[in-house]
Coordinates of C-alpha atoms in Angstrom, one line a residue:
X1 CA 77.7 121.0 168.2
X2 CA 74.6 120.6 165.8
X3 CA 74.3 116.9 166.8
X4 CA 74.4 117.8 170.5
X5 CA 71.8 120.6 170.4
X6 CA 69.5 118.3 168.3
X7 CA 69.8 115.5 170.7
X8 CA 69.0 117.8 173.7
X9 CA 66.0 119.1 171.7
X10 CA 64.6 115.5 170.8
X11 CA 65.2 113.9 174.1
X12 CA 64.7 116.8 176.7
X13 CA 61.1 115.7 177.1
X14 CA 60.2 112.0 176.0
X15 CA 57.6 111.1 178.4
X16 CA 54.7 109.4 176.7
X17 CA 56.9 108.3 173.9
X18 CA 60.0 106.6 175.5
X19 CA 59.5 103.9 178.3
X20 CA 59.0 105.5 181.8
X21 CA 62.6 103.9 182.8
X22 CA 64.3 105.7 180.1
X23 CA 62.4 109.0 180.4
X24 CA 62.9 109.2 184.1
X25 CA 66.8 108.8 183.6
X26 CA 67.0 111.1 180.6
X27 CA 64.9 113.8 182.2
X28 CA 67.6 114.3 185.0
X29 CA 70.2 114.9 182.4
X30 CA 71.9 118.4 182.3
X31 CA 71.5 119.0 178.5
X32 CA 72.6 122.6 178.9
X33 CA 75.8 121.7 180.7
X34 CA 76.5 119.1 177.9
X35 CA 76.1 121.8 175.2
X36 CA 78.4 124.2 177.0
X37 CA 81.1 121.5 177.4
X38 CA 80.8 120.5 173.8
X39 CA 81.0 124.3 172.8
X40 CA 84.3 124.6 174.8
X41 CA 85.9 121.5 173.4
X42 CA 84.7 122.1 169.7
X43 CA 86.5 125.5 170.0
X44 CA 89.6 124.1 171.8
X45 CA 92.0 124.2 168.8
X46 CA 91.6 127.9 168.8
X47 CA 91.5 128.8 172.3
X48 CA 93.6 126.1 173.8
X49 CA 96.4 126.6 171.3
X50 CA 96.3 130.3 171.9
X51 CA 96.8 129.7 175.7
X52 CA 99.8 127.4 175.0
X53 CA 101.3 129.9 172.7
X54 CA 101.3 132.5 175.5
X55 CA 103.3 130.1 177.6
X56 CA 105.8 129.3 174.9
X57 CA 108.9 129.8 177.2
X58 CA 111.0 126.9 178.4
X59 CA 110.3 127.6 182.0
X60 CA 109.0 125.0 184.4
X61 CA 106.1 127.3 185.1
X62 CA 105.1 127.6 181.5
X63 CA 105.5 124.0 181.0
X64 CA 103.3 123.2 184.1
X65 CA 100.7 125.8 182.7
X66 CA 100.6 124.0 179.5
X67 CA 100.1 120.6 180.9
X68 CA 97.2 121.9 183.0
X69 CA 95.5 123.3 179.8
X70 CA 96.0 120.1 178.0
X71 CA 94.8 118.0 181.0
X72 CA 91.6 120.3 181.5
X73 CA 90.8 119.5 177.8
X74 CA 91.0 115.7 178.5
X75 CA 88.8 116.3 181.5
X76 CA 86.2 118.0 179.7
X77 CA 86.5 115.3 176.7
X78 CA 86.0 112.8 179.4
X79 CA 82.7 114.3 180.8
X80 CA 81.3 114.4 177.3
X81 CA 82.1 110.8 176.6
X82 CA 80.7 109.7 180.0
X83 CA 77.4 111.8 179.3
X84 CA 76.9 110.1 176.0
X85 CA 77.3 106.6 177.2
X86 CA 75.2 107.1 180.1
X87 CA 72.5 108.5 177.9
X88 CA 72.6 105.7 175.4
X89 CA 72.3 102.9 178.1
X90 CA 69.5 105.0 179.7
X91 CA 67.7 105.0 176.3
X92 CA 68.0 101.2 176.2
X93 CA 67.5 100.7 179.8
X94 CA 64.7 98.1 179.3
X95 CA 67.3 95.9 177.4
X96 CA 70.0 96.6 179.9
X97 CA 68.1 95.3 183.0
X98 CA 67.3 91.9 181.3
X99 CA 70.9 91.4 180.2
X100 CA 72.5 88.6 182.4
X101 CA 75.9 90.2 181.8
X102 CA 74.8 93.6 183.1
X103 CA 77.0 95.0 185.9
X104 CA 75.8 94.4 189.6
X105 CA 76.8 95.9 192.8
X106 CA 78.8 93.8 195.4
X107 CA 77.0 90.8 196.9
X108 CA 73.6 92.4 196.7
X109 CA 73.5 91.5 192.9
X110 CA 71.5 94.7 192.4
X111 CA 71.8 96.1 188.9
X112 CA 74.2 99.1 188.7
X113 CA 72.3 101.9 187.0
X114 CA 74.1 103.1 184.1
X115 CA 72.9 106.7 184.7
X116 CA 74.4 106.8 188.1
X117 CA 76.3 103.8 189.3
X118 CA 78.7 102.5 186.5
X119 CA 82.1 103.9 186.2
X120 CA 83.3 105.1 182.8
X121 CA 85.5 102.0 182.5
X122 CA 82.3 99.7 183.0
X123 CA 80.4 101.9 180.6
X124 CA 83.0 101.6 177.9
X125 CA 83.7 97.8 178.5
X126 CA 79.9 97.1 178.6
X127 CA 79.0 98.9 175.5
X128 CA 81.9 97.6 173.4
X129 CA 82.0 94.0 174.7
X130 CA 80.7 91.4 172.1
X131 CA 79.6 89.4 175.0
X132 CA 78.1 91.9 177.4
X133 CA 75.7 94.4 175.9
X134 CA 72.7 92.4 174.3
X135 CA 71.3 93.7 171.0
X136 CA 70.6 97.4 171.2
X137 CA 72.9 97.9 174.2
X138 CA 76.0 97.1 172.2
X139 CA 77.2 100.4 170.8
X140 CA 78.4 99.6 167.3
X141 CA 80.8 102.5 166.8
X142 CA 82.9 101.0 169.9
X143 CA 83.2 97.7 167.9
X144 CA 85.8 99.6 165.7
X145 CA 89.1 99.2 167.6
X146 CA 89.9 102.9 166.7
X147 CA 87.1 104.3 168.8
X148 CA 87.4 101.6 171.4
X149 CA 91.0 102.7 172.0
X150 CA 90.0 106.3 171.7
X151 CA 87.4 106.1 174.4
X152 CA 89.8 104.1 176.7
X153 CA 92.6 106.7 176.2
X154 CA 90.3 109.5 177.2
X155 CA 89.3 107.6 180.2
X156 CA 93.0 107.0 181.2
X157 CA 94.1 110.5 180.6
X158 CA 91.1 112.0 182.4
X159 CA 91.7 109.9 185.4
X160 CA 95.5 110.5 185.3
X161 CA 94.9 114.1 186.5
X162 CA 95.9 114.1 189.9
X163 CA 98.3 116.4 191.6
X164 CA 100.3 113.5 193.2
X165 CA 100.5 111.6 189.9
X166 CA 103.0 113.0 187.3
X167 CA 101.5 111.1 184.3
X168 CA 100.3 113.9 182.2
X169 CA 103.7 115.4 181.2
X170 CA 103.6 113.2 177.9
X171 CA 100.2 114.6 176.7
X172 CA 100.6 116.7 173.7
X173 CA 98.5 119.4 172.0
X174 CA 98.4 117.3 168.9
X175 CA 97.2 114.2 170.5
X176 CA 94.3 116.2 172.2
X177 CA 93.3 117.8 169.1
X178 CA 93.3 114.4 167.2
X179 CA 91.1 113.0 170.0
X180 CA 88.9 116.0 169.6
X181 CA 88.4 115.3 166.1
X182 CA 87.1 111.9 166.9
X183 CA 84.3 113.2 169.0
X184 CA 81.8 114.1 166.3
X185 CA 81.9 110.8 164.4
X186 CA 81.5 109.0 167.6
X187 CA 78.2 111.1 168.5
X188 CA 77.0 110.4 165.0
X189 CA 77.4 106.6 165.3
X190 CA 75.7 106.6 168.7
X191 CA 72.9 108.9 167.7
X192 CA 72.4 106.6 164.6
X193 CA 71.5 103.6 166.8
X194 CA 68.9 105.7 168.9
X195 CA 65.1 105.5 168.1
X196 CA 64.1 108.1 165.5
X197 CA 62.4 110.9 167.3
X198 CA 60.3 111.7 164.3
X199 CA 58.6 108.3 164.9
X200 CA 57.0 109.6 168.2

């Protein structure tokens, strides 16, 4: 939580310090919402487990309720992950737009804006690919297969939450708790690569 709040404080107004392309994108970020989502997910082990304990019966209704609770956890975790990856590439947008491996839209070959146009799968692939992501655009923490797999698992589980797709029944509280535990080290690794705000 402290990392997220410090990032919001340091990067909420970077005009005159960061390049205009980065400042324009980051200034549109909803830092307040990110902080609230982070507060929810960091207290999940307490509140989420409490809700599941209240639905401890073996009825189908209780099982469906627990699946919904766990799914909501992955939705929030996915939102947080996506925010950080968009913020990361927004900071290094000047590097991104000159990368020949950057994502482009259809036949127009116009660069996809990481703040708006790239999917979570594209963000993960670009930041972790040893070929894509030149220099500063390569997120080092995703070079670790543990965190690369973690990010992709969150993406898949967030996307699996559809009323017509029975893909969430195998998700467990333990798995969600373990994935939440990886969030802070991931954020730390990402922030470590950002320019130091004290140098502004």
